[in-house]
XYZ file of C-alpha atoms in Angstrom:
746
model
C 2.117 -109.486 153.358
C 2.863 -111.731 156.299
C 5.897 -113.814 155.669
C 5.446 -117.518 155.475
C 7.704 -119.703 157.550
C 11.141 -120.129 156.072
C 11.604 -123.768 155.203
C 12.263 -126.037 158.162
C 15.787 -125.189 159.032
C 18.222 -127.600 157.469
C 19.470 -127.774 161.048
C 16.850 -130.209 162.124
C 15.887 -133.598 160.944
C 12.159 -133.193 160.864
C 8.971 -135.499 158.034
C 7.556 -137.689 154.989
C 5.189 -138.971 152.271
C 4.853 -140.891 148.935
C 2.266 -142.012 146.368
C 1.840 -145.655 145.289
C 3.460 -146.993 142.152
C 1.120 -147.210 139.192
C 0.401 -150.565 137.576
C 2.035 -149.582 134.307
C 5.282 -148.705 136.124
C 5.211 -152.087 137.821
C 4.746 -153.825 134.481
C 7.913 -152.148 133.261
C 9.712 -153.363 136.378
C 8.593 -156.978 136.209
C 11.261 -158.469 133.921
C 14.271 -157.382 136.027
C 12.406 -158.161 139.233
C 11.653 -161.699 138.142
C 15.259 -162.203 137.135
C 16.063 -161.210 140.686
C 17.775 -158.480 142.620
C 19.888 -160.148 145.247
C 17.682 -163.228 145.130
C 14.260 -161.557 145.017
C 11.223 -163.525 143.862
C 7.899 -161.699 143.569
C 4.542 -163.072 142.557
C 3.317 -161.286 139.434
C -0.310 -161.912 140.376
C 0.101 -160.284 143.764
C 1.907 -157.270 142.344
C -0.893 -156.645 139.872
C -3.517 -157.612 142.461
C -5.052 -160.377 140.343
C -7.709 -162.710 141.812
C -6.462 -165.277 144.308
C -7.496 -168.164 142.044
C -4.978 -166.971 139.465
C -2.274 -166.436 142.039
C -2.308 -169.764 143.864
C 0.327 -171.338 141.638
C 2.699 -168.378 141.733
C 6.058 -168.495 143.475
C 6.157 -167.167 147.070
C 6.843 -163.506 147.677
C 10.353 -163.044 148.958
C 11.873 -159.720 149.918
C 14.750 -158.147 148.007
C 18.186 -158.923 149.391
C 20.719 -156.179 148.731
C 24.102 -157.472 147.519
C 26.825 -157.399 150.166
C 29.745 -155.167 149.175
C 32.119 -154.838 152.121
C 33.362 -151.344 152.930
C 35.843 -150.816 155.763
C 37.055 -147.777 157.685
C 39.232 -147.448 160.760
C 37.766 -145.276 163.494
C 39.580 -144.802 166.798
C 41.641 -147.900 166.053
C 38.571 -150.036 165.322
C 37.893 -151.534 161.889
C 34.283 -150.738 160.952
C 32.720 -152.865 158.235
C 29.602 -151.658 156.434
C 28.250 -154.127 153.860
C 25.685 -151.673 152.516
C 27.718 -148.469 152.295
C 27.409 -148.664 148.494
C 23.691 -147.837 148.668
C 24.448 -144.141 149.218
C 25.591 -143.755 145.595
C 22.412 -142.488 143.940
C 24.119 -142.383 140.555
C 24.740 -146.134 140.624
C 22.028 -147.810 138.466
C 22.130 -150.826 140.781
C 20.983 -148.616 143.672
C 17.923 -147.361 141.818
C 17.180 -150.913 140.729
C 17.230 -152.057 144.344
C 15.009 -149.167 145.512
C 12.468 -150.025 142.829
C 12.593 -153.665 143.891
C 11.811 -152.661 147.472
C 8.901 -150.522 146.266
C 7.542 -153.387 144.197
C 7.839 -155.768 147.139
C 5.992 -153.321 149.390
C 3.321 -152.898 146.731
C 2.883 -156.653 146.508
C 2.817 -157.182 150.268
C 0.206 -154.463 150.797
C -2.010 -155.155 147.779
C -4.689 -156.588 150.054
C -4.836 -153.258 151.923
C -5.935 -151.209 148.920
C -9.663 -151.314 149.773
C -8.933 -150.130 153.334
C -6.475 -147.544 152.049
C -9.066 -146.141 149.642
C -11.725 -146.109 152.366
C -9.389 -144.214 154.693
C -8.516 -141.757 151.934
C -12.176 -141.019 151.254
C -12.867 -140.609 154.981
C -9.963 -138.189 155.375
C -10.955 -136.297 152.255
C -14.498 -135.929 153.589
C -13.159 -134.067 156.634
C -11.357 -131.299 154.782
C -12.822 -128.295 153.060
C -11.463 -128.653 149.564
C -12.450 -125.062 148.814
C -11.132 -122.924 151.641
C -9.562 -119.553 152.334
C -7.113 -118.553 155.041
C -7.371 -115.620 157.406
C -6.337 -112.405 155.697
C -3.260 -110.546 156.922
C -3.121 -106.788 156.470
C 0.058 -105.232 155.066
C 0.248 -101.759 153.533
C -2.663 -101.116 151.186
C -3.630 -104.768 150.860
C -5.096 -107.750 152.668
C -3.186 -110.914 151.777
C -4.570 -114.434 151.991
C -4.213 -117.942 150.605
C -6.943 -120.149 149.210
C -7.350 -123.667 147.859
C -9.679 -124.891 145.127
C -11.283 -128.327 144.962
C -9.249 -130.742 142.898
C -6.071 -128.667 143.056
C -3.086 -129.753 145.118
C -1.455 -126.414 145.816
C -2.143 -122.990 147.274
C -3.227 -119.889 145.398
C -1.803 -116.702 146.939
C -4.049 -113.662 146.626
C -4.620 -110.117 147.810
C -7.264 -107.405 147.735
C -6.963 -103.675 148.160
C -8.475 -102.272 151.343
C -11.292 -100.616 149.474
C -14.960 -101.414 149.088
C -15.740 -104.004 146.408
C -12.050 -104.555 145.700
C -11.327 -107.334 143.213
C -9.122 -110.294 144.003
C -5.622 -110.283 142.560
C -3.832 -113.612 142.257
C -0.182 -112.912 142.965
C 1.038 -116.529 142.711
C -0.716 -119.745 141.735
C 1.429 -122.664 142.873
C -0.662 -125.057 140.764
C 0.629 -123.447 137.556
C 4.224 -123.915 138.662
C 3.546 -127.492 139.809
C 2.050 -128.389 136.412
C 5.571 -128.515 134.965
C 7.292 -130.078 138.003
C 7.177 -133.451 139.745
C 7.617 -131.805 143.140
C 7.002 -128.304 144.461
C 7.534 -126.456 147.710
C 7.158 -122.674 147.601
C 8.169 -120.694 150.675
C 9.630 -117.475 152.173
C 7.029 -115.137 150.631
C 7.756 -111.443 151.190
C 6.289 -108.366 149.454
C 7.914 -104.920 149.289
C 6.374 -102.165 151.396
C 4.892 -100.529 148.294
C 3.273 -103.836 147.284
C 4.942 -103.990 143.872
C 7.394 -106.901 144.167
C 7.024 -110.421 145.568
C 10.112 -112.426 146.562
C 9.919 -116.129 147.313
C 11.817 -119.409 146.983
C 10.875 -122.578 145.130
C 12.204 -126.094 145.660
C 11.383 -128.515 142.839
C 13.250 -131.578 144.107
C 12.567 -131.783 147.824
C 16.212 -131.270 148.781
C 15.544 -127.921 150.529
C 17.581 -126.027 147.948
C 15.370 -123.083 147.055
C 15.849 -120.894 143.991
C 15.108 -117.196 144.445
C 12.230 -115.770 142.436
C 11.161 -112.117 142.271
C 7.854 -111.311 140.612
C 6.784 -107.836 139.509
C 3.148 -107.736 140.605
C 2.402 -104.860 138.239
C 3.529 -106.637 135.063
C 3.086 -110.237 136.375
C 6.593 -110.998 135.092
C 9.320 -112.980 136.874
C 12.568 -111.001 136.949
C 15.549 -112.692 135.234
C 17.539 -113.832 138.275
C 19.692 -116.965 138.642
C 20.217 -117.118 142.384
C 20.170 -120.633 143.807
C 20.104 -122.381 147.154
C 18.724 -119.675 149.409
C 17.645 -120.258 152.997
C 15.947 -116.992 154.019
C 15.168 -113.548 152.599
C 13.692 -110.145 153.456
C 13.152 -106.831 151.720
C 14.926 -103.808 153.219
C 13.050 -101.321 151.056
C 11.234 -101.294 147.754
C 14.219 -102.318 145.625
C 16.808 -103.897 147.942
C 16.615 -107.513 149.022
C 18.740 -109.327 151.572
C 19.043 -113.105 151.340
C 21.142 -115.927 152.771
C 22.599 -118.661 150.580
C 23.511 -122.191 151.591
C 26.707 -124.126 150.996
C 26.273 -126.132 147.758
C 27.556 -129.333 149.374
C 26.535 -129.268 153.029
C 23.436 -127.037 152.665
C 24.624 -124.957 155.623
C 23.127 -121.458 155.424
C 26.243 -119.336 155.721
C 26.401 -116.208 153.501
C 24.398 -112.971 153.553
C 23.925 -111.079 150.270
C 22.463 -107.696 149.360
C 20.720 -107.367 146.014
C 19.656 -104.013 144.617
C 17.472 -104.770 141.650
C 19.299 -104.004 138.420
C 22.701 -104.550 140.046
C 24.847 -107.562 140.865
C 24.503 -109.187 144.291
C 26.990 -108.006 146.912
C 28.332 -110.388 149.547
C 27.824 -108.800 152.953
C 29.207 -111.405 155.357
C 30.031 -115.104 155.462
C 29.867 -117.315 158.536
C 32.978 -119.498 158.551
C 32.323 -121.586 161.670
C 30.872 -124.887 160.424
C 28.805 -125.340 163.590
C 26.822 -122.151 162.862
C 24.068 -121.407 160.366
C 22.675 -118.034 159.295
C 19.290 -116.386 158.825
C 18.124 -112.921 157.782
C 14.918 -111.178 158.881
C 13.435 -107.758 159.532
C 12.099 -106.347 162.782
C 8.338 -106.100 163.100
C 8.415 -102.289 163.014
C 10.441 -102.619 159.756
C 13.260 -100.406 161.035
C 16.120 -102.923 161.105
C 17.516 -105.854 159.165
C 18.659 -108.660 161.476
C 21.311 -111.186 160.524
C 21.497 -114.007 163.063
C 24.027 -116.825 163.259
C 23.341 -119.748 165.577
C 24.763 -123.043 166.696
C 23.025 -125.502 168.999
C 24.144 -123.548 172.078
C 25.324 -120.098 170.963
C 23.969 -117.224 168.884
C 24.930 -113.762 167.654
C 22.754 -111.112 165.988
C 23.925 -108.295 163.721
C 21.775 -105.410 162.562
C 21.648 -102.517 160.110
C 19.224 -99.720 159.329
C 16.703 -100.959 156.745
C 16.382 -97.427 155.354
C 20.144 -97.396 154.648
C 20.875 -100.934 153.456
C 24.465 -100.195 152.424
C 25.551 -99.410 155.973
C 27.759 -101.862 157.838
C 26.378 -104.521 160.122
C 26.749 -103.981 163.856
C 26.668 -106.651 166.562
C 24.070 -106.485 169.313
C 25.901 -108.833 171.685
C 29.114 -110.567 170.656
C 28.975 -114.326 170.591
C 30.031 -116.060 173.760
C 29.996 -119.818 174.154
C 26.681 -120.927 175.637
C 24.929 -117.563 175.245
C 21.745 -117.831 173.185
C 19.598 -114.802 172.491
C 17.034 -113.376 170.072
C 15.911 -109.783 169.576
C 13.033 -107.531 168.550
C 12.813 -103.745 168.448
C 10.461 -101.073 169.765
C 11.014 -97.309 170.033
C 14.793 -97.311 170.190
C 15.117 -100.341 172.465
C 16.131 -103.901 171.739
C 14.018 -106.476 173.569
C 16.397 -109.392 174.084
C 15.352 -112.897 175.092
C 18.525 -114.185 176.701
C 19.756 -117.146 178.720
C 22.395 -115.017 180.471
C 21.946 -113.434 183.911
C 23.338 -110.179 185.260
C 26.614 -111.913 186.168
C 27.020 -113.418 182.679
C 26.116 -116.843 184.028
C 23.999 -119.219 181.958
C 20.337 -119.575 182.908
C 18.447 -122.803 182.359
C 15.464 -120.885 180.962
C 15.300 -117.330 179.631
C 14.661 -113.812 180.788
C 13.895 -110.676 178.745
C 15.973 -107.517 178.953
C 15.958 -104.195 177.107
C 18.948 -102.281 175.779
C 19.241 -99.044 173.794
C 20.155 -99.445 170.135
C 23.907 -98.842 169.895
C 24.446 -99.567 173.596
C 23.583 -103.217 173.882
C 26.460 -104.584 175.925
C 25.546 -106.145 179.243
C 26.095 -102.960 181.256
C 23.127 -101.298 179.550
C 20.683 -104.167 179.957
C 17.529 -103.534 181.986
C 15.351 -106.451 183.044
C 11.860 -106.606 181.515
C 10.884 -110.122 182.657
C 12.945 -112.079 185.161
C 14.090 -115.673 184.956
C 11.932 -118.502 186.320
C 13.435 -121.976 186.354
C 9.956 -123.483 185.892
C 8.896 -121.287 182.970
C 10.409 -121.201 179.480
C 10.076 -117.805 177.769
C 9.799 -118.536 174.041
C 8.814 -115.379 172.171
C 7.890 -111.706 172.423
C 5.493 -109.958 170.029
C 5.870 -106.175 170.176
C 3.311 -103.485 169.359
C 3.237 -99.706 169.601
C 1.524 -99.751 172.992
C 1.778 -103.361 174.153
C 3.857 -106.528 174.272
C 2.704 -110.141 174.197
C 5.015 -112.775 175.656
C 4.661 -116.465 174.893
C 5.907 -118.833 177.569
C 5.636 -122.517 178.389
C 4.969 -124.103 181.781
C 4.328 -127.778 182.521
C 4.296 -128.406 178.797
C 1.516 -125.920 178.028
C 1.652 -122.590 176.167
C 0.643 -119.430 177.992
C 0.437 -115.754 176.984
C 0.901 -112.652 179.117
C 0.154 -109.142 177.824
C 1.927 -105.962 178.949
C 0.516 -102.456 178.599
C 3.337 -99.916 178.241
C 1.100 -97.066 179.430
C -0.325 -98.684 182.582
C 2.797 -100.814 183.091
C 0.600 -103.769 184.057
C 0.563 -107.421 183.000
C -2.459 -109.655 182.419
C -2.763 -113.347 181.567
C -4.549 -115.119 178.719
C -5.999 -118.365 180.099
C -7.040 -121.646 178.455
C -9.262 -124.359 179.873
C -8.272 -127.711 178.300
C -5.707 -129.975 179.945
C -3.763 -130.604 176.715
C -3.691 -127.945 174.017
C -1.467 -125.770 171.844
C -1.672 -121.981 171.574
C 0.518 -120.196 169.034
C 1.091 -116.479 168.501
C 0.065 -115.501 164.991
C -1.682 -117.710 162.486
C -1.277 -121.461 162.216
C -3.081 -122.606 159.082
C -2.726 -125.651 156.831
C 0.198 -126.906 158.891
C 2.164 -123.646 158.602
C 2.548 -120.668 160.909
C 2.857 -117.084 159.736
C 5.909 -115.373 161.166
C 4.127 -112.030 161.567
C 1.077 -111.306 163.720
C -0.884 -108.054 163.378
C 1.059 -104.976 162.266
C 3.181 -103.040 164.745
C 0.579 -100.251 165.028
C -2.310 -102.610 165.684
C -4.495 -102.463 168.791
C -5.042 -106.229 168.757
C -3.075 -109.439 168.418
C -3.977 -112.825 166.989
C -3.297 -116.326 168.170
C -4.236 -119.825 167.088
C -5.675 -122.311 169.560
C -6.018 -126.046 169.005
C -6.057 -129.339 170.900
C -6.269 -132.999 169.994
C -10.063 -132.628 169.759
C -10.393 -128.904 168.933
C -9.854 -127.810 165.303
C -7.643 -124.742 164.889
C -9.350 -121.490 165.801
C -7.832 -118.059 165.158
C -8.701 -115.449 167.791
C -8.175 -111.710 167.698
C -7.828 -110.134 171.130
C -7.890 -106.451 172.018
C -4.523 -105.641 173.555
C -5.952 -103.169 176.073
C -9.205 -104.802 177.185
C -8.612 -108.508 176.579
C -11.924 -108.765 174.734
C -11.552 -111.275 171.936
C -13.448 -112.622 168.962
C -13.140 -115.598 166.663
C -11.661 -114.616 163.304
C -11.815 -118.069 161.787
C -12.596 -121.533 163.076
C -11.485 -124.401 160.899
C -14.538 -126.184 159.600
C -14.234 -129.976 159.734
C -17.106 -131.705 157.940
C -18.300 -135.018 159.385
C -16.706 -134.366 162.772
C -18.409 -134.014 166.146
C -15.960 -133.006 168.884
C -18.359 -134.111 171.628
C -17.703 -137.757 170.703
C -14.037 -137.578 171.738
C -12.060 -136.782 174.848
C -8.483 -135.725 175.509
C -6.379 -135.748 178.640
C -2.834 -135.438 179.882
C -1.300 -138.060 182.141
C 2.153 -138.274 183.692
C 4.223 -141.430 183.360
C 6.878 -142.082 186.027
C 10.173 -143.199 184.486
C 13.208 -145.005 185.849
C 15.122 -142.009 187.204
C 12.150 -140.546 189.082
C 11.108 -138.008 186.458
C 7.504 -137.911 185.195
C 6.912 -137.654 181.443
C 3.747 -135.950 180.154
C 1.595 -137.915 177.711
C -1.144 -136.271 175.624
C -3.917 -138.751 174.852
C -7.072 -138.668 172.725
C -9.725 -141.323 172.146
C -13.374 -141.761 171.298
C -15.726 -141.711 174.255
C -16.967 -145.145 175.237
C -13.660 -146.929 174.689
C -13.072 -149.365 177.528
C -9.687 -148.935 179.135
C -9.190 -152.630 179.804
C -5.920 -153.178 177.955
C -7.609 -154.444 174.803
C -7.723 -151.212 172.813
C -5.073 -150.634 170.126
C -2.895 -147.606 170.860
C -0.786 -145.504 168.481
C 2.111 -143.821 170.330
C 4.125 -141.051 168.663
C 7.463 -139.622 169.793
C 10.147 -137.148 168.703
C 12.340 -135.743 171.476
C 15.125 -133.732 169.828
C 16.478 -130.234 169.130
C 14.473 -128.695 171.953
C 11.365 -128.870 169.768
C 8.240 -129.678 171.718
C 5.797 -132.120 170.111
C 2.587 -130.133 170.312
C -0.919 -131.470 170.861
C -2.632 -130.236 167.684
C -5.842 -131.306 166.017
C -5.394 -133.641 163.056
C -8.587 -134.599 161.252
C -6.874 -137.643 159.747
C -6.587 -139.217 163.203
C -10.374 -139.436 163.458
C -10.281 -142.451 161.138
C -8.174 -144.232 163.751
C -10.187 -143.057 166.747
C -13.461 -144.131 165.134
C -12.045 -147.656 164.823
C -11.407 -147.798 168.546
C -7.750 -146.813 168.504
C -6.233 -144.549 171.155
C -3.676 -141.952 170.035
C -0.963 -140.666 172.363
C 2.087 -138.404 172.222
C 5.013 -139.109 174.548
C 6.636 -135.758 175.358
C 10.016 -137.328 176.075
C 13.176 -135.504 177.055
C 14.999 -133.899 174.160
C 12.066 -131.599 173.435
C 11.358 -128.436 175.414
C 7.925 -129.247 176.822
C 9.089 -128.772 180.415
C 11.661 -126.078 179.703
C 15.242 -125.894 178.533
C 16.431 -128.481 181.062
C 14.068 -130.990 179.448
C 16.046 -130.482 176.248
C 19.463 -130.558 177.909
C 18.591 -133.863 179.572
C 17.844 -135.487 176.203
C 20.900 -134.630 174.101
C 24.589 -135.486 173.810
C 25.691 -137.784 176.646
C 22.129 -137.861 178.026
C 20.455 -138.897 174.767
C 19.463 -142.296 176.116
C 17.007 -140.543 178.426
C 14.883 -139.961 175.320
C 14.699 -143.675 174.594
C 14.231 -144.720 178.210
C 11.428 -142.179 178.621
C 9.624 -143.648 175.617
C 10.040 -147.232 176.798
C 8.946 -146.401 180.359
C 5.976 -144.400 179.059
C 4.992 -147.428 177.000
C 5.157 -149.697 180.022
C 3.106 -147.169 182.002
C 0.373 -147.243 179.346
C 0.359 -151.030 179.374
C 0.337 -151.384 183.168
C -2.517 -148.875 183.427
C -4.657 -150.780 180.926
C -4.544 -148.270 178.126
C -3.350 -151.028 175.789
C -1.245 -154.198 175.628
C 1.978 -155.212 173.896
C 0.211 -156.942 171.027
C -1.973 -153.877 170.416
C 0.706 -151.194 170.599
C 1.860 -149.294 167.493
C 4.637 -146.686 167.511
C 5.824 -144.070 165.052
C 8.425 -141.340 164.719
C 9.732 -139.112 161.936
C 13.303 -138.020 161.208
C 14.968 -137.629 164.632
C 11.817 -139.322 165.907
C 12.717 -142.182 163.587
C 16.012 -142.436 165.456
C 13.966 -142.740 168.650
C 11.815 -145.538 167.217
C 14.823 -147.316 165.730
C 16.597 -147.218 169.078
C 13.673 -148.485 171.160
C 12.860 -151.405 168.844
C 16.484 -152.491 169.268
C 16.309 -152.095 173.033
C 12.855 -153.597 173.628
C 11.525 -155.269 170.468
C 9.152 -157.336 172.615
C 7.255 -154.241 173.723
C 5.689 -153.260 170.410
C 3.412 -154.878 167.852
C 4.472 -152.664 164.937
C 6.612 -149.612 164.205
C 6.630 -146.979 161.476
C 9.955 -145.233 160.922
C 9.476 -142.163 158.709
C 12.571 -140.621 157.037
C 14.458 -142.022 160.031
C 17.889 -140.851 161.159
C 19.114 -144.380 161.843
C 22.700 -144.460 160.506
C 23.950 -141.859 162.952
C 27.587 -143.002 163.057
C 28.299 -142.868 159.324
C 26.401 -139.606 158.900
C 27.983 -137.784 161.829
C 31.443 -139.030 160.820
C 31.159 -137.476 157.340
C 31.591 -133.692 157.560
C 30.661 -133.240 153.884
C 27.047 -134.250 154.505
C 24.311 -131.700 155.231
C 23.735 -131.023 158.947
C 26.705 -133.011 160.244
C 28.896 -130.247 161.640
C 25.959 -128.125 162.826
C 24.711 -131.073 164.859
C 27.853 -131.975 166.772
C 26.302 -130.104 169.698
C 23.098 -132.120 169.440
C 24.384 -135.690 169.130
C 28.121 -135.377 169.719
C 31.225 -135.316 167.536
C 32.166 -138.957 166.862
C 35.744 -137.899 166.087
C 36.014 -137.556 169.867
C 36.355 -141.020 171.400
C 33.952 -140.535 174.309
C 31.190 -139.205 172.041
C 31.904 -141.947 169.516
C 31.471 -144.711 172.071
C 28.266 -143.262 173.501
C 26.657 -142.600 170.111
C 27.553 -146.033 168.829
C 25.954 -147.636 171.868
C 22.483 -146.523 170.684
C 22.847 -145.983 166.907
C 19.927 -148.003 165.407
C 21.865 -149.255 162.366
C 24.908 -150.292 164.380
C 22.865 -152.106 167.030
C 20.686 -154.269 164.824
C 21.001 -157.832 166.098
C 19.938 -161.393 165.373
C 16.609 -161.506 167.204
C 12.894 -161.083 166.691
C 11.579 -157.632 165.784
C 8.053 -156.209 165.556
C 6.444 -155.529 162.172
C 8.242 -152.551 160.623
C 7.340 -150.067 157.883
C 10.060 -147.649 156.776
C 9.318 -144.669 154.518
C 11.821 -142.331 152.863
C 12.398 -140.087 149.827
C 15.276 -140.175 147.378
C 15.985 -136.413 147.375
C 16.033 -136.053 151.146
C 18.943 -133.770 152.084
C 18.302 -133.895 155.830
C 18.307 -137.664 156.255
C 19.820 -139.359 153.209
C 17.584 -142.022 151.650
C 20.446 -144.499 152.110
C 20.079 -144.452 155.902
C 16.646 -146.152 156.020
C 17.541 -148.209 152.941
C 20.676 -149.620 154.573
C 18.743 -150.175 157.796
C 16.183 -152.347 156.014
C 18.814 -154.199 153.963
C 20.828 -155.093 157.066
C 17.818 -155.965 159.211
C 16.567 -158.401 156.563
C 19.672 -160.524 157.140
C 19.347 -160.525 160.949
C 15.698 -160.668 162.025
C 14.548 -164.087 163.218
C 10.799 -163.424 163.059
C 8.254 -163.678 160.260
C 6.867 -160.194 160.757
C 6.743 -157.867 157.740
C 9.631 -155.487 157.037
C 8.741 -153.028 154.307
C 10.541 -150.110 152.681
C 8.637 -147.489 150.660
C 10.736 -144.953 148.743
C 9.338 -141.816 147.133
C 11.455 -141.455 144.009
C 10.491 -137.812 143.417
C 10.420 -136.063 146.818
C 12.534 -135.050 149.801
C 12.381 -134.854 153.589
C 8.847 -133.487 153.705
C 7.539 -136.270 151.483
C 5.155 -135.870 148.586
C 4.104 -132.339 147.763
C 0.480 -131.512 147.171
C -2.329 -131.968 149.691
C -4.039 -134.886 147.914
C -0.762 -136.771 147.510
C 0.008 -136.272 151.190
C -3.437 -137.567 152.078
C -2.944 -140.725 150.006
C 0.354 -141.420 151.710
C -1.217 -141.005 155.136
C -4.016 -143.376 154.131
C -1.430 -145.980 153.111
C 0.469 -145.679 156.390
C -2.676 -145.815 158.502
C -4.000 -148.803 156.550
C -0.766 -150.673 157.224
C -0.767 -149.771 160.925
C -4.411 -150.794 161.309
C -3.734 -154.096 159.574
C -1.156 -154.947 162.240
C -3.843 -154.943 164.928
C -6.452 -156.897 163.033
C -8.309 -154.374 160.886
């Protein structure tokens, strides 16, 4: 069975969702709300959406005002006062009371949007196949696949034997688990080579703390294990499992364990350096277990023979500051993607070398693909007779295929100007970590663009002849009605930033069209131009959608990332602002028609730019935003803090402290006019604590001089990824889009 993605590494601050409060919950909230939380007054008629004639005599709707409770700390000789520090105490009943008051206020202020929200939901629902099945992945004696049934929120994981007229076997129905939980995220699926045991993790809070489950697929029974907070797992053989656990406080993945079924777990190794996190995997040919530890600029991989899981780990290349590498294996050779050259000097992008197993120090390296400063090598997919390399140039994915017998390379070409091509399968927002089996004569990739629904291709490794395995069917969508393009925006330091844009044909580019601009720009993660059927509801209303590929991602290579982190982080914000001004000056939109959005670290971006240039935007959506960067990065007990010193800086160092504070959204809120702002978060978020956006809203309420809306919507049951379940996610998107549309007159 192809492994699913491990959960988004707790090393990145990456997305959202939430469902509206029900009327009966609001009724229960009304008495305390009317008594007031920090001076709140809310119209009962508007909360319950009663007719206007019954609401005319109600008191005005006023936002909640969080009580001020001064908290002071001394940092580098400076006294720092934070009046809303108390909001991080989730166990304080007053905190929950305030969060509910904010939700009720948002409900009241958006009651008039419910018809539009419902219309958007129905439109979005009409574009998905509620009954659908994924591409099957062959492993051992079975073909594994996932399917969804109409009316059910979660996936059903299935398999069939590779025989004629084989019957379907359901190996895990997430809907049955979700029936007894308020939240569910199942991940890390892995089946033993003999097909008898399924290992996976389940998170029932949204805090990215997965509990290990092992299911016997012969008896359908879950084995009695109590192993909590795992981050990755892999089978070594048919009864030995390796898994990594996370620190119970910081959530840092740091300890590798070996579990032979029927015995107690054995600790194999623990990573002590708080800047590093750990992950376990298995090579594609199944010969070796890999244990990798990584920081933001350094990595080290250990290995052992999967057939002899009790043997000691060996290091492929000892960690050296600044050296990042990853490995795969084929016929006794490691294939190493490395950023180190022959003289041990750091390369800006990568090269690929080979080294014999057991002789992997630099002296034994042989170059397979050389370094190119304009091309970022991202991945290598190895087969018995071929290799497929994924690289990125000018922000676009490219594949090259190598034949080990002919020793020749060939390219796989794509025609659109803005697209995304991914090795393996990308389905339902997730990518499978494994492509075809090691012995296969073909490989698969997924192609998509802003107007092209995901299509899975299977290409013959030797001939290049390919066929469509599955094209995502999107009802009520005609791709010929839309167009996509990539433009380059010049920014203040002479660099040009790529923008991916999509809109409905016939839109006049006269500056009057509303435009929705999205940005991220962090961790070296490129924001890819993928098809999203939900966006069609915006495009059909005349809105233009654009992605600003600002520095901090890796769209233009590793240097693009380096130039948007640490002491160069402000490039990210300047790129976004200058890209915005480019769009306005070239008549794509105007200031009063411009909407912006960003999630997690992208929420930091949006929070920073609305402080820097609030006049430039009509409205902003900050989703699970990392806005209280100084308090979070000062506190080493919080998840992600120490691992991210190399991304944002260590504020315990004065120079980093001063630079970070100069752009921190929470610390730079000021008494001035701001655009309309919607902030969304979840109470169990372990990557960006709910208190960050909550404090941001509470403080901004006391400073903003405008009459524009400022709304906070808190999911009281979910985490960083927002509401679980596809219908719940869709409802949350409909709410957000309805609010954004309302800001430009819809």
